[in-house]
Amino acid sequence: MAITKDIEAVALHLRAGGIIGLPTETVYGLAGNALDQVAIAAIYHLKERPASNPLIAHVGSMEQAKSLCAEWPAEAELLVKHFWPGPLTLLVKKKEVVPAALTAGLDRVAIRMPNHPVALALLGLLPFPLAAPSANPYMRISPTSALQVDAYFGERLEYVLEGGICERGVESTIIGWEDGKAVLYRPGALPQEEIERVIGPLAMPASSTAVVAPGMAKRHYAPQTKLILANDIEQSIKEHDGLRLGILSFSKTFSADNILRMQSLSKQGDLREAACNLYAALQSFDEVSLDLIIAEVFPEEGLGRTINDRLRRASVELE
């Protein structure tokens, strides 16, 4: 695999049906032609992702976005004026041109316009949108650098387009509509409160178990080491005396003889900085031989809600 800045070579590879690593402001994606069933199948195969879990189409213009949609709610227009390009994905009724493989056979397509200069430049060279789920094996931690994509896929991926460290560090927020009401399907890098200031309160999905949008799988974003959540880190450390521990906290640091790795996400208590640092910190725990990661529960507000969502999914044990 080549980590490259040669955007022309990458565009040619995509036009030929290839798959690449794509930088965005959220996380790196595993990208291919969103209208090509063969390319979509290759993405699912590389990620080892179930075909029942839909992908996001990344677009470079409003014209391209609307070419994929059978409906475009008035609230969608308001949201894109405020937040596109940016970390907001809209789930809307699809046109027939959108392959069923992209949407896992569902009648809605997830669309966003990334706010990254390299991604937008690449999309400007292509006549099609890009399907680009996070560039990690299914259920593993999303990558926020080209080197992390390389560590996951190596020679199985011909190109990763270099775009630096991702500015946001967690995936996009996903909004859709049910019975005319705006619904939050996945908390993400755009806080719920900012969206609600534009269109009012968001509802929750009618079903808590159906996977109708990316990132809704019960277990996701998980390190290989077992992870648990704790409101009281000090008490949890005492309860797990004798185990080799990794500690993930918001701003405080903790010490004990059995703590092998300590990661605080923001010494200043800044939730945006914490979200940006989350996945790199989770990755680092798998570099140490640990029995358990204890993660602090974050304030249930703003990006704290997103961090808690990711940590809860990471803590679900495989059945």
Tab-separated table of C-alpha atoms in Angstrom:
chain	number	residue	atom	x	y	z
A	1	MET	CA	0.000	0.000	0.000
A	2	ALA	CA	1.165	3.523	-0.781
A	3	ILE	CA	0.392	6.506	1.427
A	4	THR	CA	0.295	9.248	-1.175
A	5	LYS	CA	-0.609	12.856	-1.923
A	6	ASP	CA	-0.991	12.085	-5.654
A	7	ILE	CA	-4.677	12.890	-5.953
A	8	GLU	CA	-4.729	12.333	-9.730
A	9	ALA	CA	-3.436	8.754	-9.372
A	10	VAL	CA	-5.993	8.080	-6.653
A	11	ALA	CA	-8.812	9.450	-8.831
A	12	LEU	CA	-7.744	7.166	-11.707
A	13	HIS	CA	-7.714	4.189	-9.347
A	14	LEU	CA	-11.246	4.980	-8.187
A	15	ARG	CA	-12.464	5.439	-11.776
A	16	ALA	CA	-11.110	1.943	-12.491
A	17	GLY	CA	-13.195	0.495	-9.652
A	18	GLY	CA	-10.501	0.548	-6.974
A	19	ILE	CA	-10.793	1.179	-3.230
A	20	ILE	CA	-8.715	3.760	-1.343
A	21	GLY	CA	-8.170	5.203	2.113
A	22	LEU	CA	-9.828	8.647	2.225
A	23	PRO	CA	-9.128	11.418	4.757
A	24	THR	CA	-12.088	13.360	6.114
A	25	GLU	CA	-12.452	15.731	9.036
A	26	THR	CA	-14.113	12.967	11.097
A	27	VAL	CA	-12.156	9.731	10.493
A	28	TYR	CA	-10.439	8.078	7.521
A	29	GLY	CA	-12.805	6.214	5.217
A	30	LEU	CA	-12.504	3.143	3.010
A	31	ALA	CA	-13.744	4.681	-0.228
A	32	GLY	CA	-15.007	3.484	-3.588
A	33	ASN	CA	-17.578	4.418	-6.231
A	34	ALA	CA	-20.913	4.635	-4.387
A	35	LEU	CA	-22.840	3.771	-7.593
A	36	ASP	CA	-20.755	0.688	-8.462
A	37	GLN	CA	-22.007	-2.574	-6.908
A	38	VAL	CA	-18.624	-4.253	-7.424
A	39	ALA	CA	-16.778	-1.464	-5.585
A	40	ILE	CA	-19.360	-1.529	-2.789
A	41	ALA	CA	-18.922	-5.299	-2.437
A	42	ALA	CA	-15.144	-4.822	-2.258
A	43	ILE	CA	-15.553	-2.349	0.627
A	44	TYR	CA	-17.749	-4.777	2.566
A	45	HIS	CA	-15.240	-7.575	1.913
A	46	LEU	CA	-12.216	-5.536	3.039
A	47	LYS	CA	-13.973	-4.381	6.213
A	48	GLU	CA	-15.544	-7.802	6.870
A	49	ARG	CA	-18.708	-5.793	7.440
A	50	PRO	CA	-22.164	-7.424	7.324
A	51	ALA	CA	-24.095	-6.536	4.173
A	52	SER	CA	-27.010	-5.587	6.448
A	53	ASN	CA	-25.105	-2.523	7.678
A	54	PRO	CA	-25.535	0.422	5.240
A	55	LEU	CA	-22.830	2.807	4.004
A	56	ILE	CA	-22.665	6.609	3.650
A	57	ALA	CA	-22.400	8.292	0.233
A	58	HIS	CA	-19.940	11.213	0.319
A	59	VAL	CA	-20.724	13.969	-2.175
A	60	GLY	CA	-18.861	17.000	-3.460
A	61	SER	CA	-21.842	19.235	-4.270
A	62	MET	CA	-25.496	19.847	-3.493
A	63	GLU	CA	-26.363	18.904	-7.065
A	64	GLN	CA	-24.757	15.509	-6.554
A	65	ALA	CA	-26.498	15.041	-3.189
A	66	LYS	CA	-29.940	15.743	-4.628
A	67	SER	CA	-29.301	13.444	-7.595
A	68	LEU	CA	-29.395	10.547	-5.110
A	69	CYS	CA	-32.580	11.592	-3.279
A	70	ALA	CA	-36.246	10.984	-4.048
A	71	GLU	CA	-37.219	13.414	-1.274
A	72	TRP	CA	-35.477	16.400	0.303
A	73	PRO	CA	-37.217	17.630	3.487
A	74	ALA	CA	-37.345	21.363	4.177
A	75	GLU	CA	-35.400	20.733	7.389
A	76	ALA	CA	-32.659	19.066	5.338
A	77	GLU	CA	-32.253	22.286	3.382
A	78	LEU	CA	-31.895	24.239	6.623
A	79	LEU	CA	-29.350	21.794	8.005
A	80	VAL	CA	-27.090	21.770	4.948
A	81	LYS	CA	-27.074	25.577	4.856
A	82	HIS	CA	-25.751	25.594	8.413
A	83	PHE	CA	-23.555	22.499	8.536
A	84	TRP	CA	-22.361	21.383	5.062
A	85	PRO	CA	-19.655	20.730	4.286
A	86	GLY	CA	-19.267	19.170	7.707
A	87	PRO	CA	-19.780	16.184	10.022
A	88	LEU	CA	-23.529	15.816	9.433
A	89	THR	CA	-25.063	12.885	7.532
A	90	LEU	CA	-28.670	13.005	6.302
A	91	LEU	CA	-30.751	9.855	5.855
A	92	VAL	CA	-33.321	10.447	3.086
A	93	LYS	CA	-35.455	8.519	0.583
A	94	LYS	CA	-33.257	7.278	-2.256
A	95	LYS	CA	-33.617	7.261	-6.031
A	96	GLU	CA	-33.310	4.053	-8.043
A	97	VAL	CA	-29.831	5.090	-9.225
A	98	VAL	CA	-28.555	4.292	-5.720
A	99	PRO	CA	-27.592	0.594	-5.529
A	100	ALA	CA	-29.425	-1.491	-2.951
A	101	ALA	CA	-26.029	-2.758	-1.769
A	102	LEU	CA	-25.102	0.755	-0.579
A	103	THR	CA	-28.213	1.040	1.612
A	104	ALA	CA	-28.345	-2.609	2.772
A	105	GLY	CA	-31.570	-2.997	0.783
A	106	LEU	CA	-33.321	-0.164	2.633
A	107	ASP	CA	-35.209	2.641	0.900
A	108	ARG	CA	-33.148	5.489	2.402
A	109	VAL	CA	-29.622	6.602	1.600
A	110	ALA	CA	-27.172	8.261	4.011
A	111	ILE	CA	-25.428	11.288	2.459
A	112	ARG	CA	-22.881	13.819	3.628
A	113	MET	CA	-20.453	16.390	2.245
A	114	PRO	CA	-17.115	16.105	4.091
A	115	ASN	CA	-15.331	19.219	5.276
A	116	HIS	CA	-11.788	18.242	4.324
A	117	PRO	CA	-9.867	19.968	1.516
A	118	VAL	CA	-8.300	16.743	0.219
A	119	ALA	CA	-11.604	14.838	0.198
A	120	LEU	CA	-13.420	17.703	-1.538
A	121	ALA	CA	-10.642	18.080	-4.114
A	122	LEU	CA	-10.848	14.368	-4.896
A	123	LEU	CA	-14.648	14.411	-5.168
A	124	GLY	CA	-14.292	17.339	-7.582
A	125	LEU	CA	-12.276	15.091	-9.919
A	126	LEU	CA	-14.869	12.304	-9.942
A	127	PRO	CA	-18.224	11.953	-11.714
A	128	PHE	CA	-19.636	9.855	-8.864
A	129	PRO	CA	-20.039	10.042	-5.062
A	130	LEU	CA	-17.887	7.901	-2.787
A	131	ALA	CA	-19.078	5.234	-0.388
A	132	ALA	CA	-16.685	5.654	2.536
A	133	PRO	CA	-17.310	3.836	5.817
A	134	SER	CA	-14.535	4.150	8.384
A	135	ALA	CA	-11.303	2.471	7.245
A	136	ASN	CA	-11.150	-0.221	9.899
A	137	PRO	CA	-12.114	-3.887	10.144
A	138	TYR	CA	-15.686	-4.284	11.358
A	139	MET	CA	-16.191	-3.401	15.049
A	140	ARG	CA	-12.602	-2.173	15.464
A	141	ILE	CA	-11.545	1.409	16.296
A	142	SER	CA	-11.870	3.960	13.487
A	143	PRO	CA	-8.552	5.372	12.196
A	144	THR	CA	-7.690	9.064	12.420
A	145	SER	CA	-4.409	8.914	10.465
A	146	ALA	CA	-3.109	7.352	7.253
A	147	LEU	CA	-0.652	5.261	9.274
A	148	GLN	CA	-3.511	3.662	11.211
A	149	VAL	CA	-5.213	2.716	7.929
A	150	ASP	CA	-1.922	1.142	6.817
A	151	ALA	CA	-1.701	-0.802	10.080
A	152	TYR	CA	-5.165	-2.265	9.440
A	153	PHE	CA	-4.969	-3.109	5.734
A	154	GLY	CA	-1.338	-3.018	4.564
A	155	GLU	CA	-0.923	-4.427	1.049
A	156	ARG	CA	-4.639	-5.177	0.689
A	157	LEU	CA	-5.192	-1.483	-0.057
A	158	GLU	CA	-3.284	0.096	-2.949
A	159	TYR	CA	-3.611	3.765	-1.943
A	160	VAL	CA	-4.267	5.813	1.159
A	161	LEU	CA	-4.609	9.509	0.393
A	162	GLU	CA	-2.649	11.486	2.989
A	163	GLY	CA	-4.718	14.138	4.723
A	164	GLY	CA	-3.053	14.521	8.107
A	165	ILE	CA	-4.656	13.809	11.474
A	166	CYS	CA	-8.459	14.069	11.417
A	167	GLU	CA	-9.643	17.320	12.974
A	168	ARG	CA	-12.832	15.964	14.579
A	169	GLY	CA	-11.753	12.414	15.445
A	170	VAL	CA	-15.216	10.795	15.655
A	171	GLU	CA	-17.755	9.948	12.983
A	172	SER	CA	-20.487	12.216	11.652
A	173	THR	CA	-23.835	12.764	13.335
A	174	ILE	CA	-26.706	11.060	11.464
A	175	ILE	CA	-30.163	12.642	11.178
A	176	GLY	CA	-33.203	11.249	9.374
A	177	TRP	CA	-36.986	11.634	9.412
A	178	GLU	CA	-39.776	9.380	10.699
A	179	ASP	CA	-43.413	10.458	10.359
A	180	GLY	CA	-42.215	13.968	9.547
A	181	LYS	CA	-40.107	14.248	12.703
A	182	ALA	CA	-36.329	14.679	12.677
A	183	VAL	CA	-34.633	11.706	14.333
A	184	LEU	CA	-31.127	11.302	15.757
A	185	TYR	CA	-29.782	7.937	14.578
A	186	ARG	CA	-26.156	8.374	15.611
A	187	PRO	CA	-24.608	11.024	17.842
A	188	GLY	CA	-21.399	12.254	16.277
A	189	ALA	CA	-18.961	15.093	15.754
A	190	LEU	CA	-21.757	17.663	15.388
A	191	PRO	CA	-23.387	18.020	18.838
A	192	GLN	CA	-27.124	17.417	19.106
A	193	GLU	CA	-27.600	20.826	20.729
A	194	GLU	CA	-26.254	22.646	17.656
A	195	ILE	CA	-28.681	20.812	15.382
A	196	GLU	CA	-31.612	21.487	17.707
A	197	ARG	CA	-30.860	25.207	17.647
A	198	VAL	CA	-31.605	25.097	13.913
A	199	ILE	CA	-34.585	22.706	13.608
A	200	GLY	CA	-35.834	22.129	17.151
A	201	PRO	CA	-35.884	18.974	19.325
A	202	LEU	CA	-34.743	15.673	17.821
A	203	ALA	CA	-36.653	12.439	18.378
A	204	MET	CA	-35.131	8.995	18.953
A	205	PRO	CA	-35.594	6.138	16.432
A	206	ALA	CA	-38.836	4.169	16.658
A	207	SER	CA	-36.765	0.974	16.936
A	208	SER	CA	-33.753	0.756	19.237
A	209	THR	CA	-32.487	-2.457	17.608
A	210	ALA	CA	-33.000	-2.080	13.836
A	211	VAL	CA	-29.818	-1.042	11.993
A	212	VAL	CA	-31.159	1.563	9.560
A	213	ALA	CA	-28.076	3.798	9.495
A	214	PRO	CA	-24.316	3.305	9.831
A	215	GLY	CA	-22.865	3.032	13.337
A	216	MET	CA	-25.983	1.557	14.956
A	217	ALA	CA	-24.546	-1.933	15.556
A	218	LYS	CA	-24.686	-2.960	19.211
A	219	ARG	CA	-20.908	-3.517	19.447
A	220	HIS	CA	-18.652	-1.144	17.528
A	221	TYR	CA	-15.528	1.058	17.790
A	222	ALA	CA	-13.959	-1.476	20.152
A	223	PRO	CA	-10.374	-2.140	21.241
A	224	GLN	CA	-9.308	-5.779	21.488
A	225	THR	CA	-8.889	-5.405	25.259
A	226	LYS	CA	-12.041	-5.699	27.375
A	227	LEU	CA	-13.472	-2.285	28.311
A	228	ILE	CA	-15.910	-1.307	31.056
A	229	LEU	CA	-17.496	2.045	31.980
A	230	ALA	CA	-17.324	3.574	35.449
A	231	ASN	CA	-18.794	6.681	37.064
A	232	ASP	CA	-16.257	6.414	39.896
A	233	ILE	CA	-12.817	5.561	38.487
A	234	GLU	CA	-11.080	5.360	41.872
A	235	GLN	CA	-13.634	2.903	43.214
A	236	SER	CA	-13.432	0.796	40.050
A	237	ILE	CA	-9.623	0.656	40.322
A	238	LYS	CA	-9.994	-0.712	43.878
A	239	GLU	CA	-12.562	-3.280	42.725
A	240	HIS	CA	-10.132	-4.573	40.077
A	241	ASP	CA	-7.013	-4.735	42.212
A	242	GLY	CA	-4.700	-7.412	40.863
A	243	LEU	CA	-5.604	-6.840	37.196
A	244	ARG	CA	-3.352	-5.006	34.741
A	245	LEU	CA	-5.357	-1.868	34.035
A	246	GLY	CA	-5.609	0.851	31.439
A	247	ILE	CA	-7.503	3.986	32.519
A	248	LEU	CA	-9.329	6.334	30.127
A	249	SER	CA	-10.518	9.556	31.760
A	250	PHE	CA	-11.842	12.966	30.751
A	251	SER	CA	-9.312	15.270	32.427
A	252	LYS	CA	-8.040	13.749	35.669
A	253	THR	CA	-5.124	11.342	36.029
A	254	PHE	CA	-5.111	8.366	38.388
A	255	SER	CA	-2.276	6.319	39.831
A	256	ALA	CA	-2.030	2.795	41.196
A	257	ASP	CA	0.578	0.051	41.011
A	258	ASN	CA	-1.542	-1.975	38.604
A	259	ILE	CA	-2.232	0.871	36.113
A	260	LEU	CA	-0.030	0.136	33.086
A	261	ARG	CA	-1.411	2.926	30.885
A	262	MET	CA	-3.179	6.150	31.840
A	263	GLN	CA	-4.897	8.283	29.166
A	264	SER	CA	-6.755	11.503	29.945
A	265	LEU	CA	-8.402	12.950	26.835
A	266	SER	CA	-8.333	16.654	27.737
A	267	LYS	CA	-6.466	18.123	30.695
A	268	GLN	CA	-8.458	21.339	30.112
A	269	GLY	CA	-11.796	19.487	30.273
A	270	ASP	CA	-12.613	20.365	26.643
A	271	LEU	CA	-15.108	17.898	25.135
A	272	ARG	CA	-14.107	18.688	21.547
A	273	GLU	CA	-10.450	17.956	22.343
A	274	ALA	CA	-11.511	14.785	24.168
A	275	ALA	CA	-13.512	13.561	21.156
A	276	CYS	CA	-10.580	14.278	18.841
A	277	ASN	CA	-8.248	12.226	21.042
A	278	LEU	CA	-10.638	9.350	21.796
A	279	TYR	CA	-9.767	6.806	19.117
A	280	ALA	CA	-6.002	7.297	19.271
A	281	ALA	CA	-6.193	6.762	23.033
A	282	LEU	CA	-8.263	3.587	22.612
A	283	GLN	CA	-5.785	2.328	20.005
A	284	SER	CA	-2.907	2.844	22.448
A	285	PHE	CA	-4.342	0.448	25.041
A	286	ASP	CA	-3.967	-2.491	22.652
A	287	GLU	CA	-0.225	-1.749	22.494
A	288	VAL	CA	0.091	-2.838	26.149
A	289	SER	CA	-0.674	-6.239	27.655
A	290	LEU	CA	-3.735	-5.314	29.734
A	291	ASP	CA	-6.491	-7.304	31.412
A	292	LEU	CA	-9.006	-4.466	31.420
A	293	ILE	CA	-9.639	-0.866	30.331
A	294	ILE	CA	-11.710	1.251	32.727
A	295	ALA	CA	-13.282	4.226	30.933
A	296	GLU	CA	-14.854	7.162	32.705
A	297	VAL	CA	-18.463	8.081	31.896
A	298	PHE	CA	-18.418	11.566	30.341
A	299	PRO	CA	-20.894	14.424	30.929
A	300	GLU	CA	-24.054	13.553	28.983
A	301	GLU	CA	-24.040	16.779	26.991
A	302	GLY	CA	-22.564	18.044	23.734
A	303	LEU	CA	-19.768	15.819	22.481
A	304	GLY	CA	-19.807	13.990	25.809
A	305	ARG	CA	-22.958	12.287	24.525
A	306	THR	CA	-21.036	11.115	21.447
A	307	ILE	CA	-18.060	9.869	23.479
A	308	ASN	CA	-20.383	7.928	25.808
A	309	ASP	CA	-22.117	6.354	22.802
A	310	ARG	CA	-18.788	5.115	21.441
A	311	LEU	CA	-17.616	3.850	24.827
A	312	ARG	CA	-20.897	2.041	25.488
A	313	ARG	CA	-20.648	0.236	22.147
A	314	ALA	CA	-16.977	-0.560	22.794
A	315	SER	CA	-17.932	-2.102	26.149
A	316	VAL	CA	-20.433	-4.587	24.712
A	317	GLU	CA	-18.960	-8.081	24.877
A	318	LEU	CA	-19.131	-10.441	21.913
A	319	GLU	CA	-21.773	-13.114	22.336
